[in-house]
Each structure stands twice: as structure tokens, then as C-alpha cells.
GROMACS .gro file of C-alpha atoms in nm:
model
  208
    1MET     CA    1  15.502  21.861   3.299
    2ILE     CA    2  15.755  21.613   3.158
    3HIS     CA    3  15.972  21.665   3.465
    4ASP     CA    4  15.672  21.589   3.688
    5LEU     CA    5  15.622  21.251   3.518
    6TYR     CA    6  15.983  21.144   3.562
    7GLU     CA    7  15.983  21.270   3.920
    8THR     CA    8  15.671  21.063   3.997
    9ILE     CA    9  15.832  20.753   3.847
   10SER     CA   10  16.144  20.811   4.056
   11ARG     CA   11  15.951  20.876   4.381
   12ARG     CA   12  15.725  20.569   4.350
   13ARG     CA   13  15.786  20.318   4.628
   14ASP     CA   14  15.646  19.983   4.738
   15VAL     CA   15  15.507  20.104   5.071
   16ARG     CA   16  15.488  19.891   5.383
   17GLY     CA   17  15.533  20.083   5.705
   18GLN     CA   18  15.441  20.444   5.627
   19PHE     CA   19  15.060  20.425   5.593
   20THR     CA   20  14.871  20.664   5.821
   21GLY     CA   21  14.520  20.517   5.780
   22ALA     CA   22  14.377  20.859   5.694
   23PRO     CA   23  14.082  20.868   5.452
   24VAL     CA   24  14.127  20.880   5.076
   25PRO     CA   25  13.891  21.145   4.930
   26GLY     CA   26  13.638  20.995   4.690
   27ASP     CA   27  13.738  21.214   4.398
   28VAL     CA   28  14.104  21.119   4.441
   29LEU     CA   29  14.020  20.749   4.447
   30ASP     CA   30  13.807  20.794   4.135
   31ARG     CA   31  14.096  20.959   3.951
   32ILE     CA   32  14.338  20.683   4.049
   33LEU     CA   33  14.100  20.406   3.940
   34MET     CA   34  14.026  20.587   3.613
   35ALA     CA   35  14.400  20.612   3.545
   36ALA     CA   36  14.421  20.235   3.591
   37HIS     CA   37  14.117  20.179   3.371
   38GLU     CA   38  14.271  20.391   3.093
   39ALA     CA   39  14.571  20.162   3.059
   40PRO     CA   40  14.639  20.007   2.718
   41SER     CA   41  14.518  19.649   2.674
   42VAL     CA   42  14.565  19.381   2.413
   43GLY     CA   43  14.275  19.385   2.167
   44LEU     CA   44  14.108  19.656   2.380
   45SER     CA   45  13.998  19.367   2.601
   46GLN     CA   46  14.033  19.560   2.931
   47PRO     CA   47  14.061  19.228   3.114
   48TRP     CA   48  14.089  19.380   3.462
   49ASP     CA   49  13.847  19.432   3.751
   50PHE     CA   50  13.909  19.617   4.077
   51ILE     CA   51  13.776  19.494   4.412
   52LEU     CA   52  13.787  19.767   4.678
   53VAL     CA   53  13.841  19.599   5.014
   54ARG     CA   54  13.759  19.808   5.320
   55ASP     CA   55  13.603  19.543   5.545
   56ARG     CA   56  13.825  19.500   5.852
   57GLU     CA   57  13.745  19.133   5.904
   58LEU     CA   58  13.835  19.045   5.545
   59ARG     CA   59  14.162  19.232   5.577
   60GLN     CA   60  14.245  19.063   5.908
   61THR     CA   61  14.178  18.721   5.758
   62PHE     CA   62  14.401  18.798   5.461
   63HIS     CA   63  14.668  18.942   5.692
   64ARG     CA   64  14.681  18.615   5.889
   65HIS     CA   65  14.718  18.418   5.566
   66VAL     CA   66  14.997  18.645   5.444
   67HIS     CA   67  15.191  18.602   5.765
   68THR     CA   68  15.155  18.225   5.748
   69GLU     CA   69  15.313  18.246   5.403
   70ARG     CA   70  15.584  18.472   5.543
   71GLU     CA   71  15.672  18.203   5.794
   72THR     CA   72  15.679  17.943   5.515
   73PHE     CA   73  15.929  18.154   5.319
   74ALA     CA   74  16.134  18.240   5.629
   75ALA     CA   75  16.179  17.869   5.700
   76THR     CA   76  16.370  17.835   5.372
   77LEU     CA   77  16.632  18.090   5.477
   78ASP     CA   78  16.931  18.067   5.705
   79GLY     CA   79  17.224  18.275   5.820
   80ASP     CA   80  17.249  18.632   5.693
   81ALA     CA   81  16.948  18.596   5.462
   82ALA     CA   82  16.726  18.494   5.754
   83ARG     CA   83  16.849  18.786   5.963
   84ARG     CA   84  16.794  19.034   5.682
   85PHE     CA   85  16.446  18.902   5.609
   86ALA     CA   86  16.347  18.923   5.977
   87ARG     CA   87  16.389  19.303   5.956
   88ILE     CA   88  16.168  19.343   5.649
   89LYS     CA   89  15.800  19.436   5.682
   90ILE     CA   90  15.609  19.266   5.400
   91ASP     CA   91  15.269  19.437   5.405
   92GLY     CA   92  15.054  19.731   5.514
   93ILE     CA   93  14.723  19.544   5.500
   94LEU     CA   94  14.589  19.664   5.835
   95GLU     CA   95  14.757  20.005   5.840
   96SER     CA   96  14.648  20.125   5.496
   97THR     CA   97  14.315  20.295   5.433
   98LEU     CA   98  14.188  20.031   5.192
   99SER     CA   99  14.307  19.763   4.955
  100VAL     CA  100  14.250  19.722   4.582
  101VAL     CA  101  14.256  19.370   4.445
  102VAL     CA  102  14.321  19.367   4.071
  103THR     CA  103  14.206  19.063   3.871
  104TYR     CA  104  14.250  18.919   3.522
  105ASP     CA  105  13.966  18.769   3.317
  106ALA     CA  106  14.119  18.584   3.021
  107ALA     CA  107  13.776  18.548   2.858
  108ARG     CA  108  13.716  18.924   2.842
  109GLY     CA  109  13.703  19.041   2.482
  110GLY     CA  110  13.698  18.682   2.352
  111PRO     CA  111  13.678  18.441   2.198
  112ALA     CA  112  13.921  18.604   1.954
  113VAL     CA  113  14.134  18.864   2.135
  114LEU     CA  114  14.315  19.066   1.870
  115GLY     CA  115  14.689  19.046   1.932
  116ARG     CA  116  14.684  18.757   2.180
  117HIS     CA  117  14.689  18.455   1.949
  118ALA     CA  118  15.070  18.417   1.963
  119ILE     CA  119  15.135  18.547   2.315
  120ALA     CA  120  14.892  18.400   2.563
  121ASP     CA  121  15.016  18.621   2.847
  122ALA     CA  122  14.947  18.947   2.662
  123GLY     CA  123  14.625  18.986   2.860
  124LEU     CA  124  14.811  18.944   3.188
  125TYR     CA  125  15.063  19.205   3.074
  126SER     CA  126  14.769  19.440   3.015
  127VAL     CA  127  14.658  19.399   3.377
  128CYS     CA  128  15.011  19.482   3.491
  129LEU     CA  129  14.997  19.804   3.288
  130ALA     CA  130  14.674  19.897   3.468
  131ILE     CA  131  14.846  19.832   3.801
  132GLN     CA  132  15.141  20.052   3.702
  133ASN     CA  133  14.903  20.332   3.598
  134LEU     CA  134  14.725  20.305   3.934
  135TRP     CA  135  15.055  20.311   4.121
  136LEU     CA  136  15.192  20.617   3.942
  137ALA     CA  137  14.861  20.803   3.973
  138ALA     CA  138  14.851  20.731   4.346
  139THR     CA  139  15.210  20.853   4.382
  140ALA     CA  140  15.125  21.173   4.193
  141GLU     CA  141  14.831  21.223   4.434
  142GLY     CA  142  15.063  21.193   4.733
  143LEU     CA  143  14.945  20.844   4.831
  144GLY     CA  144  15.132  20.522   4.883
  145VAL     CA  145  15.079  20.177   4.733
  146GLY     CA  146  15.213  19.844   4.852
  147TRP     CA  147  15.188  19.524   4.644
  148VAL     CA  148  15.140  19.220   4.869
  149SER     CA  149  15.275  18.900   4.713
  150PHE     CA  150  15.286  18.655   5.006
  151TYR     CA  151  14.960  18.472   4.932
  152ARG     CA  152  14.811  18.176   4.750
  153GLU     CA  153  14.581  18.269   4.464
  154ASP     CA  154  14.323  18.005   4.553
  155PHE     CA  155  14.298  18.141   4.907
  156LEU     CA  156  14.236  18.495   4.785
  157ARG     CA  157  13.989  18.374   4.523
  158GLY     CA  158  13.787  18.199   4.794
  159LEU     CA  159  13.810  18.488   5.042
  160LEU     CA  160  13.668  18.744   4.798
  161ALA     CA  161  13.435  18.509   4.604
  162ILE     CA  162  13.629  18.563   4.282
  163PRO     CA  163  13.501  18.333   4.004
  164GLY     CA  164  13.720  18.033   3.926
  165SER     CA  165  13.787  18.159   3.574
  166VAL     CA  166  13.922  18.491   3.702
  167ARG     CA  167  14.278  18.523   3.830
  168PRO     CA  168  14.368  18.751   4.123
  169VAL     CA  169  14.685  18.929   4.013
  170ALA     CA  170  14.756  19.181   4.289
  171TRP     CA  171  14.648  19.282   4.639
  172LEU     CA  172  14.743  19.651   4.660
  173CYS     CA  173  14.742  19.842   4.989
  174LEU     CA  174  14.648  20.206   4.925
  175GLY     CA  175  14.632  20.521   5.133
  176PRO     CA  176  14.797  20.835   5.265
  177VAL     CA  177  15.149  20.795   5.398
  178SER     CA  178  15.370  20.988   5.638
  179HIS     CA  179  15.642  20.992   5.372
  180LEU     CA  180  15.794  20.793   5.088
  181GLU     CA  181  16.139  20.651   5.156
  182GLU     CA  182  16.426  20.786   4.948
  183VAL     CA  183  16.568  20.434   4.912
  184PRO     CA  184  16.349  20.126   4.848
  185ASP     CA  185  16.295  19.905   5.155
  186LEU     CA  186  16.474  19.597   5.021
  187GLU     CA  187  16.780  19.805   4.944
  188ARG     CA  188  16.769  19.984   5.279
  189HIS     CA  189  16.756  19.650   5.462
  190GLY     CA  190  17.036  19.498   5.258
  191TRP     CA  191  16.828  19.236   5.078
  192ARG     CA  192  16.937  19.341   4.728
  193ARG     CA  193  17.086  19.638   4.545
  194ARG     CA  194  16.941  19.793   4.236
  195ARG     CA  195  17.103  19.691   3.909
  196PRO     CA  196  17.251  19.974   3.699
  197LEU     CA  197  17.073  20.040   3.369
  198GLN     CA  198  17.395  19.983   3.175
  199LEU     CA  199  17.399  19.617   3.278
  200ALA     CA  200  17.052  19.569   3.132
  201LEU     CA  201  17.130  19.714   2.788
  202HIS     CA  202  17.203  19.502   2.479
  203ALA     CA  203  17.269  19.614   2.122
  204ASP     CA  204  17.084  19.425   1.846
  205ARG     CA  205  17.139  19.082   2.009
  206TRP     CA  206  17.164  18.946   2.363
  207GLY     CA  207  17.509  19.029   2.494
  208GLY     CA  208  17.573  19.279   2.214
   0.00000   0.00000   0.00000
């Protein structure tokens, strides 16, 4: 059982091009969403919500916006960086079975959220834990997840009628995949290499 957990963590990938579009069984989706909902949260505030996006027109509209943002980023690159980025697929919005938009409501559990008085972002961190739970549960179920980050929050808020006080944190593409790559996409395409754990370790103080 312990081995299965570490293996799931190791197999998890940010999926772009391997979605098959096959259905996700309802009971599987329920388990994945429950895993997300069981994440720890500051002050037991559970500040997340999950919007399940299946509507094709909504996804096409978001896809167009994402690719406009891709062009904006691409225009800042030149030389080798531009050539490497041109090879990288940034989303699986139209290929995946559905999308899950995860949001953050800072007012949830308020006005006094236990544990957040000194660290305002603790609620946002809680949402990220829910996303990680969802991602690992989906991987364990044999599904893929892709986090789309090329978008403007105000655009997504307007597209999905998200209240102004609620922050959209992640658009996640979800569904069955043909396979999970052994090596993450950005490493395969030469964008960056993973940093060894040893370089991230410090003893007692920074640089120790």
C-alpha cells in the first residue's frame, strides 16, 4: 500500500497530448472529487468549489483565450527558447473528457478563520492541497490531469459566472489517457531539467 502511494506520486504527470476523450465513469469521478474535498484546510474552512465544465462551446471559448495568451507569451521569446516553446503543447482543453475549475473563496469559514490571521495565503494553500489530492486520485484511477495556466483570471471569472469575490485558481483538464509519459513534457522538450533533491535541502538555516 505504501509502495502504491509513492508509485502514484512518481507516475503523476501534467497531461497535454494523451487524452482520449473517453467517458469518465460517474463513480470514479465521485471518488476523485471526494478525495479533493477531503484535503486539509486552514481552520477547516474548505474554501474550494469545483465547477465541472463539459459544455463544448464554453471549452472552445476558453481554448481560444488560452491560445491568445500563448501567443502573447511566445512573443516575449527569441532564439532557442522560442523554438523550444513552439514544440510544447500547453493544454488538452478540447481533447479531454471534461474540465474541473477549482476556485477559492476567502470568505468561507470567516470572519475569523482559525490559523489564517498571520498568513493570509493559508486559504489559497488549502485549495492547492485539494488540487493535489484530486490529481493523485485521478492518477491512481488511471486518468490524466492537465493544469492550464495560460489565462487571465478575470476572463475565466466572466466566462463561468464566478462571483467577483471568488478567485479561480485552476482549470484542470481531466479524462482517460492513452498513456502517461515517463518523462515530464517540459523536460522531454528541453525547456527545463528537474532539480535534484539534494540542491533543495538546507540544514537548520538557509544555505546550511
